[in-house]
Coordinates of C-alpha atoms and ligand atoms in Angstrom, one line a residue:
M1 CA -65.9 -36.9 -36.4
K2 CA -68.4 -34.2 -35.5
R3 CA -68.3 -34.7 -31.8
S4 CA -64.5 -34.2 -31.6
R5 CA -64.7 -31.1 -33.8
M6 CA -67.5 -29.8 -31.7
I7 CA -65.6 -30.2 -28.5
C8 CA -62.6 -28.6 -30.1
L9 CA -64.7 -25.6 -31.0
F10 CA -66.2 -25.6 -27.5
L11 CA -62.7 -25.5 -26.0
C12 CA -61.7 -22.7 -28.5
V13 CA -64.5 -20.5 -27.3
L14 CA -63.8 -21.5 -23.7
L15 CA -60.2 -20.5 -24.0
L16 CA -60.9 -17.2 -25.6
T17 CA -63.7 -16.2 -23.3
G18 CA -61.9 -17.4 -20.3
C19 CA -58.6 -15.9 -21.1
T20 CA -58.8 -13.3 -18.3
G21 CA -58.5 -16.2 -15.9
T22 CA -61.7 -15.1 -14.1
V23 CA -63.9 -17.8 -15.4
L24 CA -64.2 -20.4 -12.7
P25 CA -65.5 -23.9 -13.4
D26 CA -68.2 -24.3 -10.7
S27 CA -71.2 -22.5 -9.2
K28 CA -69.7 -22.2 -5.7
A29 CA -68.1 -19.0 -6.9
G30 CA -68.6 -15.7 -5.0
A31 CA -70.9 -12.8 -6.0
D32 CA -68.4 -11.2 -8.4
E33 CA -67.3 -14.5 -10.0
P34 CA -69.2 -16.3 -12.7
G35 CA -71.3 -19.4 -12.3
E36 CA -70.8 -21.9 -15.0
V37 CA -72.6 -25.0 -16.1
T38 CA -71.9 -27.5 -18.9
F39 CA -74.4 -30.0 -20.1
F40 CA -75.5 -32.0 -23.2
A41 CA -78.8 -31.1 -24.8
M42 CA -80.2 -30.7 -28.3
D43 CA -77.6 -33.1 -29.5
T44 CA -74.8 -30.7 -28.5
V45 CA -72.5 -29.6 -25.7
M46 CA -73.9 -26.5 -24.0
Q47 CA -71.9 -24.2 -21.8
L48 CA -73.4 -21.2 -19.8
T49 CA -71.3 -18.6 -18.0
L50 CA -73.2 -16.1 -15.9
Y51 CA -72.3 -13.2 -13.7
G52 CA -75.3 -12.8 -11.3
D53 CA -77.8 -14.9 -9.5
K54 CA -76.4 -18.5 -10.0
T55 CA -79.9 -20.1 -9.5
L56 CA -80.6 -18.7 -13.0
L57 CA -78.4 -21.4 -14.4
D58 CA -80.7 -24.2 -13.1
D59 CA -83.7 -22.3 -14.5
A60 CA -81.8 -22.1 -17.8
Q61 CA -81.0 -25.8 -17.9
Q62 CA -84.7 -26.6 -17.2
Q63 CA -85.8 -24.2 -19.9
V64 CA -83.5 -25.8 -22.5
G65 CA -84.9 -29.3 -21.5
A66 CA -88.5 -28.0 -21.9
L67 CA -87.8 -26.5 -25.3
E68 CA -86.1 -29.6 -26.5
R69 CA -89.0 -31.8 -25.4
R70 CA -91.3 -29.4 -27.4
L71 CA -89.2 -28.8 -30.5
S72 CA -87.2 -32.0 -31.1
V73 CA -87.9 -33.7 -34.4
T74 CA -86.7 -37.1 -33.0
E75 CA -88.1 -37.1 -29.5
E76 CA -91.3 -39.0 -29.4
G77 CA -94.0 -36.8 -27.8
S78 CA -92.7 -33.4 -29.0
E79 CA -95.0 -31.1 -30.8
I80 CA -93.0 -31.3 -33.9
C81 CA -93.0 -35.2 -33.8
A82 CA -96.8 -35.1 -33.3
V83 CA -97.5 -32.9 -36.3
N84 CA -95.1 -35.0 -38.5
Q85 CA -96.9 -38.2 -37.5
T86 CA -100.4 -37.0 -37.9
G87 CA -100.1 -34.1 -40.4
S88 CA -101.9 -31.6 -38.2
A89 CA -101.8 -30.2 -34.7
V90 CA -102.6 -27.2 -32.6
L91 CA -99.3 -25.8 -31.4
S92 CA -98.6 -24.3 -28.0
A93 CA -98.3 -20.5 -28.0
E94 CA -94.5 -20.6 -27.8
T95 CA -94.0 -23.1 -30.6
A96 CA -96.5 -21.1 -32.7
K97 CA -94.5 -17.9 -32.2
L98 CA -91.3 -19.6 -33.2
L99 CA -92.9 -21.2 -36.3
T100 CA -94.3 -17.9 -37.3
Q101 CA -90.9 -16.3 -37.2
A102 CA -89.1 -19.2 -38.8
L103 CA -91.6 -19.3 -41.7
E104 CA -91.1 -15.6 -42.2
L105 CA -87.3 -16.3 -42.6
C106 CA -88.1 -19.0 -45.1
R107 CA -89.9 -16.3 -47.2
R108 CA -87.2 -13.7 -46.6
T109 CA -84.5 -16.1 -47.9
D110 CA -86.8 -17.2 -50.8
G111 CA -86.7 -20.8 -49.6
A112 CA -83.0 -21.2 -49.1
L113 CA -84.2 -22.0 -45.6
D114 CA -87.0 -24.5 -45.9
L115 CA -88.4 -26.1 -42.7
S116 CA -90.0 -28.9 -44.8
I117 CA -86.6 -30.2 -45.9
Y118 CA -86.7 -32.8 -43.0
P119 CA -87.5 -36.0 -45.0
V120 CA -84.6 -35.3 -47.2
V121 CA -82.2 -34.6 -44.3
R122 CA -83.4 -37.9 -42.8
A123 CA -82.8 -39.8 -46.0
W124 CA -79.2 -38.7 -46.0
G125 CA -79.0 -40.1 -42.4
F126 CA -78.3 -36.9 -40.6
T127 CA -81.0 -37.4 -37.9
T128 CA -80.6 -41.2 -37.7
G129 CA -76.8 -41.6 -37.9
E130 CA -77.4 -44.1 -40.7
Y131 CA -75.5 -42.1 -43.3
G132 CA -75.6 -42.8 -47.0
V133 CA -76.3 -41.3 -50.4
P134 CA -80.0 -41.8 -51.1
D135 CA -81.2 -43.3 -54.3
E136 CA -82.0 -40.7 -56.9
D137 CA -85.6 -41.7 -57.3
V138 CA -86.2 -41.8 -53.6
L139 CA -84.7 -38.3 -53.4
R140 CA -86.9 -37.0 -56.2
G141 CA -90.0 -38.4 -54.5
L142 CA -89.0 -36.8 -51.2
L143 CA -88.2 -33.4 -52.8
S144 CA -91.7 -33.3 -54.4
C145 CA -93.1 -32.8 -50.8
V146 CA -90.5 -30.1 -49.9
D147 CA -92.1 -26.6 -50.1
Y148 CA -92.6 -24.4 -47.1
T149 CA -95.2 -22.4 -48.9
E150 CA -97.5 -25.4 -48.6
I151 CA -97.3 -25.3 -44.8
Q152 CA -100.8 -24.2 -43.7
F153 CA -100.4 -22.3 -40.4
D154 CA -102.6 -19.9 -38.5
G155 CA -100.3 -18.1 -36.0
M156 CA -103.3 -16.9 -33.9
S157 CA -104.9 -20.3 -33.2
G158 CA -101.7 -22.3 -33.6
Q159 CA -103.4 -24.6 -36.1
L160 CA -100.8 -26.2 -38.3
T161 CA -101.6 -28.5 -41.2
L162 CA -99.0 -30.1 -43.4
A163 CA -99.5 -31.3 -47.0
P164 CA -99.5 -35.1 -47.5
G165 CA -96.0 -36.5 -47.2
M166 CA -94.6 -33.3 -45.7
E167 CA -92.7 -33.2 -42.4
I168 CA -91.0 -30.2 -40.7
D169 CA -87.9 -29.7 -38.6
L170 CA -86.9 -26.6 -36.7
G171 CA -83.2 -27.8 -36.3
S172 CA -81.9 -24.9 -38.3
V173 CA -83.3 -22.3 -35.9
A174 CA -84.0 -24.0 -32.6
K175 CA -80.7 -23.3 -30.9
G176 CA -80.7 -19.7 -31.9
Y177 CA -84.2 -19.3 -30.5
T178 CA -83.2 -21.2 -27.3
G179 CA -80.3 -18.8 -26.9
D180 CA -82.6 -15.8 -27.2
R181 CA -84.8 -17.3 -24.5
L182 CA -81.8 -17.8 -22.2
I183 CA -80.5 -14.3 -22.7
D184 CA -84.0 -13.0 -21.8
L185 CA -84.1 -15.2 -18.7
F186 CA -80.7 -14.0 -17.5
G187 CA -81.5 -10.3 -18.3
Q188 CA -84.9 -10.5 -16.6
G189 CA -83.2 -12.2 -13.6
G190 CA -81.0 -9.2 -13.1
A191 CA -77.7 -10.4 -14.7
S192 CA -75.8 -8.0 -16.8
S193 CA -73.0 -10.3 -18.1
A194 CA -73.4 -13.8 -19.5
L195 CA -72.1 -15.9 -22.3
I196 CA -73.9 -18.9 -23.7
N197 CA -72.4 -21.4 -26.0
L198 CA -74.8 -23.9 -27.5
G199 CA -72.5 -26.1 -29.5
G200 CA -70.7 -23.2 -31.1
N201 CA -73.8 -21.0 -31.3
V202 CA -72.6 -18.2 -29.1
Q203 CA -74.7 -15.5 -27.6
A204 CA -73.6 -12.7 -25.2
L205 CA -75.6 -10.7 -22.6
G206 CA -73.8 -7.4 -22.3
S207 CA -70.0 -7.2 -22.1
K208 CA -67.6 -8.9 -19.7
P209 CA -68.1 -7.5 -16.2
D210 CA -65.1 -5.2 -16.7
G211 CA -66.8 -3.7 -19.7
S212 CA -64.6 -5.3 -22.3
P213 CA -66.0 -7.3 -25.2
W214 CA -66.3 -11.1 -25.2
R215 CA -63.8 -12.7 -27.5
I216 CA -65.3 -15.3 -29.7
A217 CA -63.3 -17.7 -31.9
V218 CA -64.5 -18.5 -35.4
Q219 CA -63.6 -22.1 -36.2
D220 CA -61.1 -22.8 -39.0
P221 CA -63.1 -25.1 -41.3
F222 CA -59.9 -26.6 -42.7
G223 CA -58.1 -27.4 -39.4
E224 CA -58.3 -27.7 -35.7
G225 CA -57.5 -24.0 -34.9
Y226 CA -59.6 -20.9 -35.5
A227 CA -59.9 -18.7 -38.5
G228 CA -60.3 -15.5 -36.5
V229 CA -61.5 -13.8 -33.4
L230 CA -64.5 -11.6 -33.0
D231 CA -65.1 -9.1 -30.2
V232 CA -68.8 -8.8 -29.3
I233 CA -71.0 -7.1 -26.7
G234 CA -74.6 -8.3 -26.4
Q235 CA -74.8 -10.1 -29.7
A236 CA -75.3 -13.5 -31.2
V237 CA -72.5 -15.1 -33.2
I238 CA -73.8 -18.2 -35.1
T239 CA -72.0 -20.3 -37.5
S240 CA -73.1 -23.0 -40.0
G241 CA -70.2 -25.0 -41.4
G242 CA -70.0 -28.1 -43.5
Y243 CA -67.4 -29.5 -41.0
E244 CA -70.0 -29.5 -38.2
R245 CA -71.7 -32.7 -39.3
Y246 CA -70.8 -34.8 -42.3
F247 CA -70.0 -38.2 -43.6
E248 CA -67.6 -39.5 -46.2
E249 CA -68.5 -42.0 -48.9
D250 CA -66.3 -43.0 -51.9
G251 CA -63.9 -40.1 -51.2
Q252 CA -66.7 -37.5 -51.3
I253 CA -67.8 -35.5 -48.3
Y254 CA -71.5 -35.0 -47.7
W255 CA -72.6 -32.5 -45.1
H256 CA -75.8 -31.7 -43.3
I257 CA -76.9 -28.4 -44.9
I258 CA -79.1 -29.3 -47.8
D259 CA -80.0 -27.2 -50.8
P260 CA -83.8 -27.4 -51.1
D261 CA -83.5 -27.1 -54.9
T262 CA -81.5 -30.2 -55.3
G263 CA -82.1 -32.2 -52.1
C264 CA -78.3 -32.6 -51.9
P265 CA -75.7 -31.1 -49.5
A266 CA -75.3 -27.5 -50.6
R267 CA -72.2 -27.0 -52.7
S268 CA -72.2 -23.3 -52.9
G269 CA -68.5 -22.7 -52.7
L270 CA -68.9 -21.7 -49.0
V271 CA -67.6 -23.9 -46.2
S272 CA -68.5 -21.7 -43.3
V273 CA -71.0 -18.8 -42.7
T274 CA -71.0 -16.8 -39.4
I275 CA -73.8 -14.4 -38.8
V276 CA -73.6 -11.7 -36.2
G277 CA -76.7 -9.8 -35.0
N278 CA -79.0 -9.1 -32.1
S279 CA -81.4 -12.0 -32.6
G280 CA -80.1 -15.6 -32.2
L281 CA -83.1 -16.9 -34.2
L282 CA -82.3 -14.6 -37.1
C283 CA -78.6 -15.4 -37.0
D284 CA -79.3 -19.1 -36.8
A285 CA -81.7 -19.1 -39.7
L286 CA -79.5 -16.9 -41.9
S287 CA -76.3 -18.9 -41.2
T288 CA -78.0 -22.0 -42.7
A289 CA -79.8 -20.1 -45.5
L290 CA -76.7 -18.1 -46.7
F291 CA -74.6 -21.2 -46.7
V292 CA -77.1 -22.6 -49.2
M293 CA -77.1 -19.3 -51.3
G294 CA -73.3 -19.1 -51.8
Y295 CA -71.0 -16.1 -51.7
E296 CA -72.5 -13.9 -54.4
D297 CA -76.1 -14.3 -53.4
A298 CA -75.2 -14.0 -49.7
V299 CA -73.4 -10.6 -50.3
E300 CA -76.4 -9.4 -52.4
F301 CA -78.8 -10.5 -49.6
W302 CA -76.7 -8.7 -47.0
R303 CA -76.7 -5.5 -49.0
G304 CA -80.5 -5.5 -48.9
C305 CA -80.6 -5.9 -45.1
D306 CA -79.5 -3.9 -42.0
D307 CA -80.0 -6.4 -39.2
F308 CA -76.8 -8.5 -39.4
E309 CA -73.2 -8.8 -40.3
M310 CA -71.4 -11.8 -41.5
I311 CA -68.1 -13.7 -42.0
L312 CA -67.9 -16.0 -45.1
I313 CA -65.2 -18.6 -45.7
R314 CA -64.9 -20.1 -49.1
E315 CA -63.7 -23.5 -50.1
D316 CA -60.6 -22.0 -51.7
G317 CA -59.6 -20.6 -48.3
R318 CA -60.7 -16.9 -48.8
I319 CA -62.2 -15.3 -45.8
A320 CA -64.5 -12.2 -46.1
W321 CA -66.3 -10.1 -43.6
T322 CA -68.8 -7.3 -43.9
E323 CA -67.8 -3.7 -43.1
G324 CA -69.8 -3.6 -39.9
L325 CA -67.3 -6.0 -38.4
E326 CA -64.2 -3.9 -39.2
G327 CA -62.4 -3.3 -36.0
S328 CA -64.1 -6.1 -34.2
F329 CA -63.1 -9.1 -36.3
A330 CA -59.5 -10.1 -37.0
P331 CA -58.4 -13.2 -38.9
S332 CA -55.9 -15.3 -37.0
D333 CA -52.2 -15.2 -38.0
A334 CA -52.3 -18.9 -38.5
F335 CA -55.2 -18.7 -41.0
S336 CA -53.5 -18.5 -44.4
G337 CA -56.5 -17.6 -46.6
K338 CA -56.8 -14.3 -48.5
T339 CA -58.9 -11.7 -46.7
E340 CA -61.4 -9.2 -47.9
V341 CA -63.9 -6.7 -46.5
I342 CA -67.4 -6.7 -48.1
R343 CA -68.7 -3.2 -48.5
R344 CA -72.3 -2.0 -49.1
D345 CA -71.6 -0.6 -52.6
Ligands
AMP401 P1 -77.5 -25.2 -38.8 O1 -76.6 -26.1 -38.1 O2 -78.2 -24.2 -38.0 O3 -77.0 -24.7 -40.1 O4 -78.8 -26.2 -39.2 C1 -78.6 -27.3 -40.0 C2 -79.7 -28.3 -39.7 O5 -80.9 -27.7 -40.3 C3 -79.5 -29.6 -40.4 O6 -78.9 -30.5 -39.5 C4 -80.9 -30.0 -40.8 O7 -81.5 -30.6 -39.8 C5 -81.5 -28.7 -41.1 N1 -81.4 -28.2 -42.5 C6 -80.4 -28.5 -43.4 N2 -80.6 -27.8 -44.5 C7 -81.7 -27.0 -44.3 C8 -82.3 -26.0 -45.1 N3 -81.9 -25.6 -46.3 N4 -83.4 -25.3 -44.5 C9 -83.8 -25.6 -43.3 N5 -83.2 -26.6 -42.5 C10 -82.2 -27.2 -43.0
MG402 MG1 -78.9 -22.4 -38.5

């Protein structure tokens, strides 16, 4: 599956963002027309649309490649691979900055996000493609090494030391961080309008050139269409969904978001979590973590924060969004689930 759903989502966003008919498919466009590039990186289809200096698209693609070579958990020679193989390393300044922020988000979510979950993710086959339900004893053994508080890290020197048996993975935050870097690159390069779609992680620079918001589709986790449409200006819209990557065994579905308490795919009652905010890194981390938490804990968590809004879809089809999205989010007519607005009190 996964690839076809991903391409479907990709097309969904493309259609909605390109619905004015002004989005052209190549970089030979004139000054007022967007440049566009589509490529495969970080195991996903990436699409960048930019109004401004089109050479920034090449720079962006290079930057994504450089980040992937540094952060990939599977690419031999990456900083993350090196530390997983040897148990300690001195990280580059950029990777150190990302790790510092990601660890802070592990703490903030009380371990629902845990960067040390990687050996468990691998045991389920999500990074190797050799899917299968791991043996209970194997899982228990792997889980005993999962604990982000045991990651010894000095953000100043970049010195990182892992406890024996521990391995880390930045897969839950890397695309959000990459999106932030691309938005910075485009902004510093003088662009005022851009939309980046990193496999369904969408981040906008400014509005569309005519001042209207970008229209972003939120995937229907139960079908091929979309659950709703969100209008955004200059924000990140990042979704974690069970449908994004999963396998089926004996009639049961197992997806790639793991509950660090059980070592099993998180069955929290949520099937999709979309986070909307200014920081791609924050939204990416929280989409994964709040998926693990489940509806009640996610709502309580949101009530204690002021830096994001969210859209939650439950397995019974109910869809809820936080009050900050009132007026900018609308469920689609075709989506039949009950709707609800989550308020602060
Ligand atoms: P995302 O698509 O952003 O929700 O990230 C999911 C990816 O993060 C998975 O493919 C795993 O590699 C990794 N992951 C899964 N569960 C967790 C978790 N609880 N904490 C941190 N990373 C996780
Ligand atoms: Mg994430």
